[in-house]
Amino acid sequence: MAKTIRLTMAQAVAHFLKAQMTVVDGKKVPIFAGVWGIFGHGNVAGMGEALYQVRNELPTLRAHNEQGMAHAAVAFAKAAFRQRFMACTTSIGPGALNMITAAGVAHVNRLPVLFLPGDVFANRIPDPVLQQIENFGDGTVSVNDAFRCVSRYFDRITRPEQIISALKRAMQVLTDPVDCGPVTLSLCQDVQAEAYDYPASLFEEKVWTTRRPRPDTDELAAAIETLRKAQKPLIIAGGGVLYSQATAELQAFAETHGVPVAVTQAGKSAIADDHPLCMGSVGVTGTSAANAFAEEADVILAVGTRLQDFTTGSWALFKNGGVTMVGLNTAPFDAAKHDSQPLVADAREGLKLLSQALDGWSAPAAITQTAKTRKDAWMVAANHATAPTNADLPSDAQVIGAVQRSIGGENSVLVCAAGGLPGELHKLWQAKKPGGYHMEYGFSCMGYEIAGALGVKLARPEADVVVMVGDGSYMMMNSELSTSIMLGQKLTIIVLDNRGYGCINRLQMATGSANFNNLLKDAMIEVMPDIDFRAHAESMGAVAVKVSSIADLETAIEQSKGNDRTSVIVIDTDPLITTEEGGHWWDVAVPEVSPRSEVNKARAAYVKARAARTVG
Ligand SMILES: Cc1ncc(C[n+]2csc(CCOP(=O)(O)OP(=O)(O)O)c2C)c(N)n1
Ligand SMILES: [Mg+2]
């Protein structure tokens, strides 16, 4: 008889997780860096007791908001290039549902996180229990079914022995470059506490490695044929380049074959922004240099990108009618998107083999000179936008300039997610090292910023983790600021207060609508809010200052470097100014009928712009 160990289901989960390992930089480390937990009815007695047993090998971290801790787990996985990840455990009902938004973030960004929400009693005897919804027509439904649409793999554990296969399947999904994403094991609370004689082999150490699929011979041959004919090629580098850690191969490919590179939000920092062939951001928030290449490209090598609408300008960016897209992607789903010629492979391996096979081929030599001219022109515009100013209300771009000059060096990781900042940062931030630019722009989830930065800091303790966050996102979720202090993980947080949802107000204006319900001044209010962000941050334990000029901001950032804990610097900004240069049309549906003439005008422009689509 094989050896067995009698454990509860929750104890089996805890002991299994602590035994999963990986190798990073030649060193064996636990693949789970820890478990975030907020305990309550549905996990404190089961998972809580189990995690206590393994606390020395698998740390449990207490957070303040389930969504926040799950964002931290998402960001940890992104900052660790998916090599390591975290788990999150919650109570049933609201605690579990609070993680749904973050599970969406993990899903859209293809990031591994193990969600372990508590669930109702499998035996149903005490029903309805506290925090249990009651579905009149379906006894199998609980709120945790909402995880199904934001999980790559979902299972509900209603018997203790089910966890054996579920845990193995979970690991396979979390470590698979194609399937990679959130896994939810919904743990019925009575079952967490039930014992079973588990095979001892389940708890033996297992070392996981990254799989790097090589391309199919025919697909590789087809890609080579297409590239060899290219007269105006462009590489679009997405997040997959970073997850594959293929920076050296991307750079070598660009240099060897003289092909310019444009980067998506997730792909920014895959090649240093100051590399001569890096044209910077592409698409709706693109540089003039990258977008000029995208507009005329006859062949686009799209590496590790989902080709979301901000990248493709809603498929109106690529204006060369004969453009062929080669999709180098580990996921067939992405590789073949929008009629791309698929090249299914790991980015690093794919680029290497493609480059070898293209031996002797180079894009027309004039492209390198054009790249220089276009990039120089863009940098003049970018430097103008980010230059210091004495204006009463600086623009986001001017704040970005100050942050870059004072703390945006080789050792920094810039974290952001929503508002007007992502567009400005995509265009203007100069990323220096892979992972130095951490933008969550798959979900662009307000509230990710501070919580996410904590996850980044846990993954990259040596880095200066800098958060740029709008007043709206700060208000939506800031509670993990306190967790950063609790855990001794220093963040530098710059709050840009423009009194409301500046970017949506601008979008509203651009689509012909009245200024309505975005900036605080345009909302229904009896008393105008006057939020003291500095005092708020200070009350949570941060070192907080408010500054009133770009010069003072730079001084404050310099001074904050000496602080021993999370530091928050608040600055008022102009809600209306953005960088005009660069950019591209984005498909935002404008109402077909409206009593407002401005809307009718915007609709006419919209219909015209929509007709310019060439691909998709
Ligand atoms: C959770 C969530 N809710 C709503 C949105 C839609 N949204 C995108 S940006 C934004 C406003 C952000 O305000 P703020 O953080 O102050 O940045 P600003 O636009 O002023 O630069 C809103 C409401 C979102 N992205 N995420
Ligand atoms: Mg704002």
XYZ file of C-alpha atoms and ligand atoms in Angstrom:
643
model
C 0.000 0.000 0.000
C 1.287 3.449 -0.880
C 1.956 5.659 2.106
C -0.836 8.064 3.066
C -1.079 11.097 5.308
C -4.301 12.002 7.075
C -5.006 15.683 6.640
C -7.972 17.971 6.194
C -8.582 19.174 2.662
C -7.344 22.654 3.625
C -4.205 21.195 5.188
C -3.623 19.213 2.016
C -3.828 22.461 0.004
C -1.346 24.221 2.283
C 1.160 21.343 2.334
C 0.885 20.880 -1.417
C 1.460 24.571 -2.178
C 4.575 24.770 -0.037
C 6.124 21.808 -1.916
C 5.856 23.408 -5.391
C 9.173 24.869 -6.495
C 10.774 26.511 -9.509
C 14.219 27.646 -10.554
C 14.949 31.361 -10.915
C 18.422 32.483 -12.005
C 19.741 29.012 -11.311
C 18.358 28.960 -7.760
C 15.577 26.697 -6.553
C 12.815 28.725 -4.876
C 9.187 28.095 -3.857
C 6.919 28.860 -6.808
C 4.315 30.305 -4.409
C 5.842 33.366 -2.778
C 3.011 33.458 -0.250
C -0.719 33.421 0.348
C -2.735 36.578 0.750
C -5.565 36.073 3.182
C -8.491 37.853 4.707
C -10.203 35.400 6.994
C -13.878 35.121 7.762
C -16.735 32.670 7.807
C -15.762 30.067 5.254
C -11.974 30.047 5.552
C -10.754 30.980 9.019
C -11.334 27.575 10.595
C -10.256 25.538 7.556
C -7.650 27.375 5.460
C -6.667 29.604 8.391
C -5.683 26.679 10.591
C -3.905 24.971 7.689
C -1.876 28.030 6.686
C -0.750 28.504 10.267
C 0.862 25.067 10.117
C 3.019 26.018 7.122
C 3.614 29.689 7.979
C 7.410 29.304 8.070
C 7.689 27.877 4.559
C 4.671 29.567 2.967
C 4.031 32.992 4.482
C 0.476 34.276 4.914
C 0.052 37.992 4.304
C -2.859 39.916 5.741
C -4.401 42.592 3.562
C -7.169 45.175 3.954
C -9.325 44.525 0.912
C -9.726 41.283 -1.016
C -9.601 43.046 -4.358
C -6.477 44.868 -3.237
C -4.652 41.739 -2.157
C -5.616 39.987 -5.366
C -4.257 42.948 -7.366
C -1.036 42.582 -5.408
C -0.926 38.901 -6.376
C -1.571 39.765 -10.041
C 1.162 42.394 -10.023
C 3.577 40.052 -8.275
C 3.162 37.504 -11.074
C 3.611 40.183 -13.749
C 6.719 41.611 -12.091
C 8.113 38.080 -11.699
C 7.583 37.484 -15.447
C 5.139 34.687 -14.500
C 7.951 32.583 -13.036
C 6.511 32.771 -9.525
C 3.068 33.631 -8.193
C 0.822 33.860 -5.148
C -2.463 32.473 -3.842
C -5.389 34.355 -2.278
C -7.836 32.962 0.264
C -11.101 34.568 1.360
C -14.294 33.950 3.262
C -17.496 33.170 1.373
C -19.906 35.683 -0.165
C -18.593 39.267 -0.159
C -15.001 38.320 0.602
C -14.958 35.955 -2.355
C -16.777 38.323 -4.703
C -14.409 41.147 -3.839
C -11.746 39.228 -5.752
C -13.731 38.918 -8.985
C -12.488 42.194 -10.476
C -8.884 41.273 -9.799
C -9.489 37.820 -11.262
C -10.611 39.666 -14.394
C -7.343 41.609 -14.357
C -5.377 38.361 -14.110
C -7.446 36.758 -16.853
C -7.127 39.538 -19.397
C -3.407 39.961 -18.708
C -2.764 36.193 -18.806
C -1.260 36.197 -15.325
C -1.139 33.252 -12.933
C -2.897 33.646 -9.586
C -4.456 30.897 -7.474
C -7.797 32.013 -6.026
C -9.048 30.018 -3.057
C -12.401 31.524 -2.092
C -14.404 29.820 0.632
C -17.737 28.406 -0.517
C -21.017 27.330 1.062
C -21.460 24.002 2.886
C -21.289 21.089 0.451
C -23.594 19.135 2.772
C -26.182 21.954 2.632
C -27.461 21.048 6.109
C -27.176 24.482 7.783
C -28.429 26.348 4.660
C -28.882 29.161 4.178
C -25.711 30.159 5.997
C -24.472 33.658 6.640
C -23.413 35.288 3.353
C -24.997 32.578 1.175
C -27.198 33.755 -1.682
C -30.181 31.552 -2.471
C -30.913 30.667 -6.057
C -34.587 29.619 -6.223
C -34.145 27.372 -9.236
C -30.635 25.925 -8.960
C -29.254 24.431 -5.771
C -25.744 24.126 -7.184
C -25.213 27.865 -7.653
C -23.178 30.009 -5.270
C -21.655 33.438 -5.831
C -18.391 31.715 -6.645
C -19.831 30.670 -9.999
C -18.971 34.242 -10.968
C -15.316 33.138 -10.980
C -15.969 30.825 -13.919
C -15.823 33.577 -16.532
C -12.620 35.024 -15.091
C -10.755 31.758 -14.529
C -8.741 29.626 -16.913
C -9.645 26.694 -14.703
C -12.426 26.545 -12.126
C -13.354 23.737 -9.787
C -15.595 23.480 -6.760
C -14.321 21.095 -4.139
C -17.228 19.218 -2.600
C -15.302 16.153 -1.401
C -11.814 16.157 0.153
C -10.314 13.729 -2.347
C -11.268 15.982 -5.293
C -8.476 18.334 -4.291
C -5.847 15.802 -5.415
C -6.565 16.130 -9.121
C -7.668 19.764 -8.813
C -4.335 20.886 -7.359
C -2.387 19.099 -10.085
C -4.546 20.577 -12.798
C -4.196 24.012 -11.167
C -0.409 23.807 -11.340
C -0.503 22.727 -14.944
C -2.604 25.772 -15.876
C -0.630 28.240 -13.759
C 2.669 27.176 -15.318
C 1.496 26.676 -18.916
C 2.551 29.589 -21.137
C -0.534 29.169 -23.335
C -3.235 28.503 -20.763
C -1.647 30.725 -18.145
C -4.082 32.724 -16.059
C -6.161 32.658 -12.911
C -7.202 29.364 -11.362
C -10.072 29.223 -8.914
C -10.506 26.351 -6.506
C -13.706 27.109 -4.695
C -13.382 25.429 -1.318
C -16.634 24.403 0.342
C -16.208 25.352 3.945
C -17.253 22.082 5.547
C -15.019 20.160 3.154
C -12.011 22.338 4.099
C -12.269 20.763 7.534
C -12.890 17.152 6.449
C -10.020 14.679 6.685
C -8.841 12.185 4.100
C -5.923 9.781 3.772
C -3.971 11.611 1.066
C -1.180 9.876 -0.836
C 2.134 11.064 0.624
C 3.426 11.585 -2.919
C 1.082 14.572 -3.272
C 3.280 16.518 -0.870
C 6.640 15.656 -2.349
C 8.677 18.531 -3.724
C 8.042 19.245 -7.380
C 10.146 21.598 -9.503
C 8.383 23.392 -12.357
C 10.163 24.798 -15.389
C 9.030 27.146 -18.137
C 8.001 25.370 -21.313
C 9.276 27.044 -24.488
C 7.440 25.669 -27.509
C 9.483 25.794 -30.749
C 7.754 26.747 -34.016
C 6.249 24.311 -36.471
C 8.485 23.844 -39.544
C 5.828 24.881 -42.058
C 4.736 27.936 -40.101
C 8.364 28.993 -39.737
C 8.987 28.582 -43.460
C 5.890 30.650 -44.275
C 6.936 33.411 -41.877
C 10.412 33.522 -43.414
C 8.969 33.813 -46.894
C 6.761 36.712 -45.835
C 9.538 38.543 -44.022
C 12.030 38.142 -46.839
C 9.670 40.021 -49.138
C 9.094 42.841 -46.687
C 10.034 46.313 -47.800
C 8.558 48.160 -44.817
C 8.593 45.776 -41.880
C 7.752 46.626 -38.301
C 7.898 44.592 -35.111
C 5.164 45.134 -32.541
C 6.371 43.835 -29.194
C 3.807 42.901 -26.562
C 3.840 41.598 -23.009
C 4.688 38.109 -24.219
C 8.214 39.303 -24.991
C 8.663 40.167 -21.323
C 7.026 37.001 -20.023
C 9.327 35.002 -22.289
C 12.262 37.192 -21.175
C 13.188 37.588 -24.804
C 14.673 41.099 -24.677
C 18.110 40.046 -25.922
C 16.597 38.085 -28.825
C 14.236 40.927 -29.756
C 17.046 43.439 -29.762
C 19.334 41.130 -31.734
C 16.590 40.527 -34.298
C 15.936 44.241 -34.722
C 19.637 45.049 -35.075
C 20.578 42.138 -37.334
C 17.733 42.709 -39.764
C 17.320 46.473 -39.381
C 13.673 46.324 -38.339
C 12.175 49.049 -36.126
C 10.272 48.029 -33.005
C 7.084 49.528 -31.558
C 5.768 48.545 -28.137
C 2.324 47.949 -26.676
C 1.448 48.968 -23.117
C 2.314 45.490 -21.813
C 5.359 45.303 -24.069
C 6.928 48.600 -23.100
C 10.365 47.999 -21.525
C 10.823 44.774 -23.546
C 13.368 46.899 -25.416
C 14.889 50.015 -23.862
C 13.169 53.172 -25.037
C 16.524 54.720 -25.878
C 17.487 51.910 -28.260
C 17.898 53.510 -31.705
C 15.437 51.067 -33.275
C 12.814 51.428 -30.530
C 10.156 53.761 -31.893
C 8.255 53.723 -28.603
C 4.555 53.235 -28.084
C 2.224 52.200 -30.892
C -1.447 52.849 -31.545
C -3.993 55.080 -29.855
C -1.386 56.250 -27.361
C 1.452 55.863 -29.818
C 4.383 58.059 -30.713
C 4.386 59.763 -34.104
C 7.452 57.665 -34.974
C 5.939 54.252 -34.209
C 2.613 55.131 -35.776
C 4.234 56.349 -38.995
C 5.910 52.952 -39.367
C 2.671 51.166 -38.472
C 0.697 53.134 -41.040
C 2.956 52.223 -43.944
C 4.079 48.717 -42.873
C 3.720 45.935 -45.431
C 4.722 43.235 -42.933
C 4.148 43.389 -39.203
C 5.796 40.860 -36.952
C 3.485 40.926 -33.926
C 5.336 39.252 -31.049
C 3.552 38.284 -27.851
C 0.671 40.694 -28.257
C -3.098 40.308 -27.923
C -3.568 43.052 -30.532
C -6.104 44.914 -28.439
C -7.763 48.002 -29.871
C -5.317 50.467 -28.342
C -2.539 48.698 -30.251
C -4.309 48.451 -33.606
C -6.062 51.825 -33.460
C -9.276 49.792 -33.630
C -7.839 48.304 -36.846
C -7.578 51.642 -38.618
C -3.879 52.195 -37.875
C -2.400 49.939 -40.540
C -3.082 51.875 -43.699
C -1.058 49.806 -46.154
C -3.785 47.758 -47.851
C -1.437 44.874 -48.528
C -0.194 44.503 -44.974
C 0.507 40.973 -43.757
C 0.679 40.300 -40.078
C 2.827 37.468 -38.763
C 1.638 36.460 -35.293
C 4.504 35.080 -33.231
C 2.725 33.960 -30.119
C 2.792 31.040 -27.760
C -1.024 30.977 -27.831
C -2.640 29.901 -31.135
C -5.624 32.049 -30.121
C -3.508 35.195 -30.436
C -1.165 34.002 -33.188
C -3.980 33.737 -35.720
C -5.945 36.817 -34.704
C -7.373 38.968 -37.462
C -6.017 36.887 -40.328
C -2.466 36.895 -39.004
C -0.137 34.320 -40.422
C 0.427 32.223 -37.276
C 3.850 31.390 -35.937
C 3.015 29.558 -32.751
C 6.069 29.561 -30.504
C 7.656 30.966 -27.425
C 8.830 34.512 -28.211
C 12.455 33.890 -27.323
C 12.750 30.645 -29.275
C 10.679 31.950 -32.162
C 12.765 35.092 -32.582
C 15.989 33.123 -32.369
C 15.001 30.586 -35.005
C 13.430 33.197 -37.245
C 16.574 35.284 -37.127
C 18.799 32.316 -37.925
C 16.634 31.354 -40.866
C 16.577 34.928 -42.154
C 20.358 34.922 -42.261
C 21.583 37.533 -44.690
C 18.241 39.299 -44.982
C 17.884 42.912 -43.961
C 15.135 45.440 -44.354
C 16.021 48.206 -46.849
C 18.897 50.186 -45.346
C 17.023 53.491 -45.615
C 14.681 52.347 -42.835
C 17.371 52.772 -40.194
C 17.852 56.400 -41.226
C 14.091 57.004 -41.355
C 13.833 55.499 -37.878
C 16.414 57.949 -36.593
C 14.746 60.948 -38.206
C 11.305 59.982 -36.914
C 12.522 59.200 -33.453
C 14.483 62.446 -33.178
C 11.363 64.370 -34.194
C 9.289 62.501 -31.623
C 11.823 63.119 -28.853
C 11.683 66.861 -29.540
C 7.897 66.725 -29.039
C 8.205 64.470 -25.978
C 10.853 66.630 -24.350
C 8.714 69.685 -24.976
C 5.711 68.003 -23.308
C 7.686 66.883 -20.244
C 9.823 70.002 -19.751
C 9.602 71.715 -16.357
C 7.071 74.513 -15.988
C 6.061 77.209 -13.535
C 2.396 76.931 -14.490
C -0.044 76.954 -11.570
C -1.472 73.655 -12.655
C 1.060 71.428 -14.397
C 0.021 68.840 -16.943
C 0.328 65.086 -16.340
C 3.194 65.106 -18.858
C 5.116 67.686 -16.861
C 4.684 65.597 -13.718
C 5.912 62.570 -15.655
C 9.022 64.549 -16.639
C 9.724 65.399 -12.999
C 9.251 61.793 -11.863
C 11.472 60.502 -14.645
C 14.236 62.996 -13.880
C 14.212 62.394 -10.136
C 13.501 58.687 -9.684
C 12.996 57.155 -13.130
C 16.418 55.568 -13.477
C 17.638 52.046 -14.149
C 16.468 50.782 -10.779
C 12.905 52.052 -10.914
C 9.648 50.291 -11.721
C 6.865 52.666 -12.694
C 3.400 51.337 -11.798
C 0.116 52.650 -13.189
C -3.200 51.370 -14.517
C -6.016 53.811 -15.254
C -6.936 57.412 -16.019
C -5.142 59.823 -18.296
C -1.732 58.715 -17.088
C -1.451 55.417 -19.012
C -1.690 57.194 -22.357
C 0.785 59.862 -21.366
C 3.195 57.365 -19.816
C 2.984 55.033 -22.798
C 4.082 57.902 -25.010
C 6.490 59.685 -22.734
C 8.037 57.396 -20.120
C 11.547 56.246 -20.931
C 11.744 52.617 -19.822
C 15.248 51.424 -19.219
C 15.139 47.797 -18.096
C 12.752 44.882 -18.750
C 9.912 45.185 -16.249
C 10.806 48.805 -15.432
C 7.417 49.896 -16.770
C 4.495 48.106 -15.138
C 1.233 49.223 -16.719
C -1.934 47.224 -16.162
C -3.738 48.150 -19.353
C -5.576 44.938 -20.128
C -8.370 45.832 -17.705
C -7.042 49.309 -16.901
C -8.492 48.744 -13.485
C -8.818 51.791 -11.249
C -7.528 50.848 -7.825
C -4.832 48.503 -9.109
C -2.078 51.064 -8.751
C -1.146 51.067 -5.063
C -2.125 47.466 -4.358
C -0.326 46.352 -7.511
C 2.777 48.295 -6.571
C 2.923 46.345 -3.318
C 2.949 43.117 -5.323
C 5.710 44.530 -7.544
C 7.782 45.452 -4.507
C 7.410 41.936 -3.102
C 8.656 40.544 -6.411
C 11.403 43.142 -6.859
C 12.511 44.175 -3.345
C 15.638 45.906 -4.647
C 13.728 48.207 -7.012
C 12.460 51.744 -6.459
C 8.759 51.087 -6.967
C 7.075 54.301 -8.054
C 3.312 54.661 -8.414
C 1.631 57.400 -10.414
C -2.058 57.533 -9.603
C -4.944 59.924 -10.260
C -7.251 61.205 -7.539
C -10.043 59.005 -8.886
C -8.055 55.783 -8.725
C -6.625 56.724 -5.349
C -10.136 57.184 -3.979
C -11.314 53.923 -5.494
C -8.763 51.893 -3.603
C -5.900 52.900 -1.394
C -6.128 50.517 1.554
C -3.054 48.469 0.666
C -1.019 51.627 1.251
C -1.366 50.701 4.892
C -0.358 47.107 4.099
C 2.821 48.386 2.437
C 3.755 50.082 5.684
C 2.781 47.041 7.756
C 4.995 44.823 5.618
C 7.871 47.300 5.498
C 7.676 47.485 1.707
C 8.455 51.041 0.700
C 6.592 52.574 -2.229
C 6.852 56.075 -3.657
C 3.377 57.247 -4.609
C 2.679 60.368 -6.647
C -0.993 61.418 -6.501
C -2.128 63.684 -9.350
C -5.220 65.521 -8.182
C -7.202 67.075 -11.035
C -10.489 66.911 -9.112
C -12.122 64.086 -10.943
C -12.138 61.674 -13.808
C -10.126 63.843 -16.164
C -9.627 61.407 -19.022
C -13.275 60.367 -19.199
C -14.288 64.011 -19.123
C -12.047 64.581 -22.151
C -13.461 61.526 -23.898
C -16.947 62.818 -23.163
C -16.068 66.157 -24.733
C -14.489 64.448 -27.749
C -17.688 62.497 -28.377
C -19.805 65.641 -28.301
C -21.407 65.192 -24.894
C -21.825 67.843 -22.227
C -19.381 67.910 -19.305
C -21.355 65.682 -17.014
C -20.622 63.528 -13.982
C -16.863 63.192 -14.438
C -15.065 66.134 -12.890
C -16.342 66.788 -9.376
C -17.481 70.238 -10.444
C -19.750 68.701 -13.072
C -21.358 66.169 -10.720
C -24.436 66.435 -8.517
C -23.023 67.828 -5.304
C -24.379 69.725 -2.337
C -20.924 70.342 -0.910
C -17.836 70.479 -3.108
C -15.403 67.804 -1.862
C -12.019 69.093 -0.834
C -10.094 65.920 -0.183
C -6.843 66.254 1.701
C -4.903 63.385 0.125
C -1.801 64.290 2.077
C -3.541 64.019 5.428
C -5.283 60.848 4.307
C -2.015 59.155 3.358
C -0.371 60.359 6.547
C -3.209 58.900 8.589
C -2.351 55.500 7.165
C 1.248 55.809 8.230
C 2.910 57.175 5.099
C 5.310 60.088 4.995
C 3.141 62.504 3.021
C 3.688 65.944 1.534
C 1.808 68.182 -0.847
C 3.748 70.223 -3.378
C 2.649 73.080 -5.553
C 5.172 73.161 -8.368
C 7.209 70.880 -10.588
C 10.425 72.111 -8.973
C 9.070 71.302 -5.504
C 7.931 67.912 -6.740
C 11.443 67.039 -7.830
C 12.831 68.193 -4.481
C 10.178 66.219 -2.588
C 10.948 63.050 -4.546
C 14.667 63.517 -3.846
C 13.928 63.952 -0.143
C 11.593 60.952 -0.071
C 14.504 58.714 -1.016
C 15.753 59.029 2.558
C 12.400 57.988 4.063
C 12.194 54.566 5.643
C 8.637 53.873 4.525
C 6.018 54.472 1.884
C 6.017 58.093 0.841
C 3.155 59.945 -0.799
C 3.543 63.172 -2.725
C 0.407 65.013 -3.809
C 0.261 67.573 -6.608
C -2.663 69.387 -8.215
C -2.793 69.022 -12.004
C -4.695 70.387 -14.984
C -7.543 68.077 -16.042
C -7.677 69.301 -19.636
C -4.147 69.172 -21.048
C -2.727 66.087 -22.757
C 0.085 65.537 -25.227
C -1.323 66.350 -28.640
C 1.519 64.855 -30.655
C 1.280 61.228 -31.669
C -1.835 59.199 -30.962
C -4.443 57.663 -33.214
C -8.188 57.358 -33.606
C -9.937 54.952 -31.252
C -13.337 53.408 -31.888
C -15.697 54.811 -29.269
C -19.259 54.529 -30.509
C -20.898 57.955 -30.740
C -24.751 58.099 -30.512
C -26.488 57.894 -33.883
C -29.218 60.325 -32.855
C -29.100 63.103 -30.297
C -30.662 66.531 -29.721
C -27.140 67.912 -29.279
C -25.539 69.292 -32.429
C -22.082 68.576 -30.944
C -22.968 64.892 -30.743
C -24.250 64.894 -34.333
C -20.995 66.461 -35.472
C -18.942 63.936 -33.517
C -21.069 61.138 -34.999
C -20.345 62.307 -38.538
C -16.615 62.364 -37.806
C -16.904 58.952 -36.180
C -18.600 57.358 -39.181
C -15.920 58.801 -41.471
C -13.064 57.588 -39.278
C -14.587 54.142 -38.936
C -14.590 53.762 -42.698
C -10.782 54.005 -42.663
C -10.396 50.536 -41.179
C -8.151 48.328 -43.261
C -7.694 45.138 -41.284
C -9.682 43.186 -38.781
C -12.705 50.054 -11.796
C -12.852 51.029 -12.906
N -13.973 51.782 -12.980
C -14.130 52.667 -13.999
C -13.186 52.813 -14.957
C -13.398 53.811 -16.087
N -12.424 54.902 -15.926
C -11.247 54.871 -16.573
S -10.265 56.127 -16.161
C -11.417 56.784 -15.134
C -11.124 58.035 -14.372
C -9.867 57.960 -13.571
O -9.748 59.089 -12.761
P -8.350 59.495 -12.172
O -7.723 58.329 -11.517
O -8.525 60.709 -11.327
O -7.464 59.830 -13.452
P -7.666 61.028 -14.511
O -8.622 60.521 -15.538
O -8.171 62.202 -13.802
O -6.317 61.196 -15.099
C -12.573 56.011 -15.126
C -13.782 56.310 -14.348
C -12.033 51.990 -14.837
N -11.058 52.025 -15.734
N -11.884 51.143 -13.797
Mg -8.326 62.686 -11.758
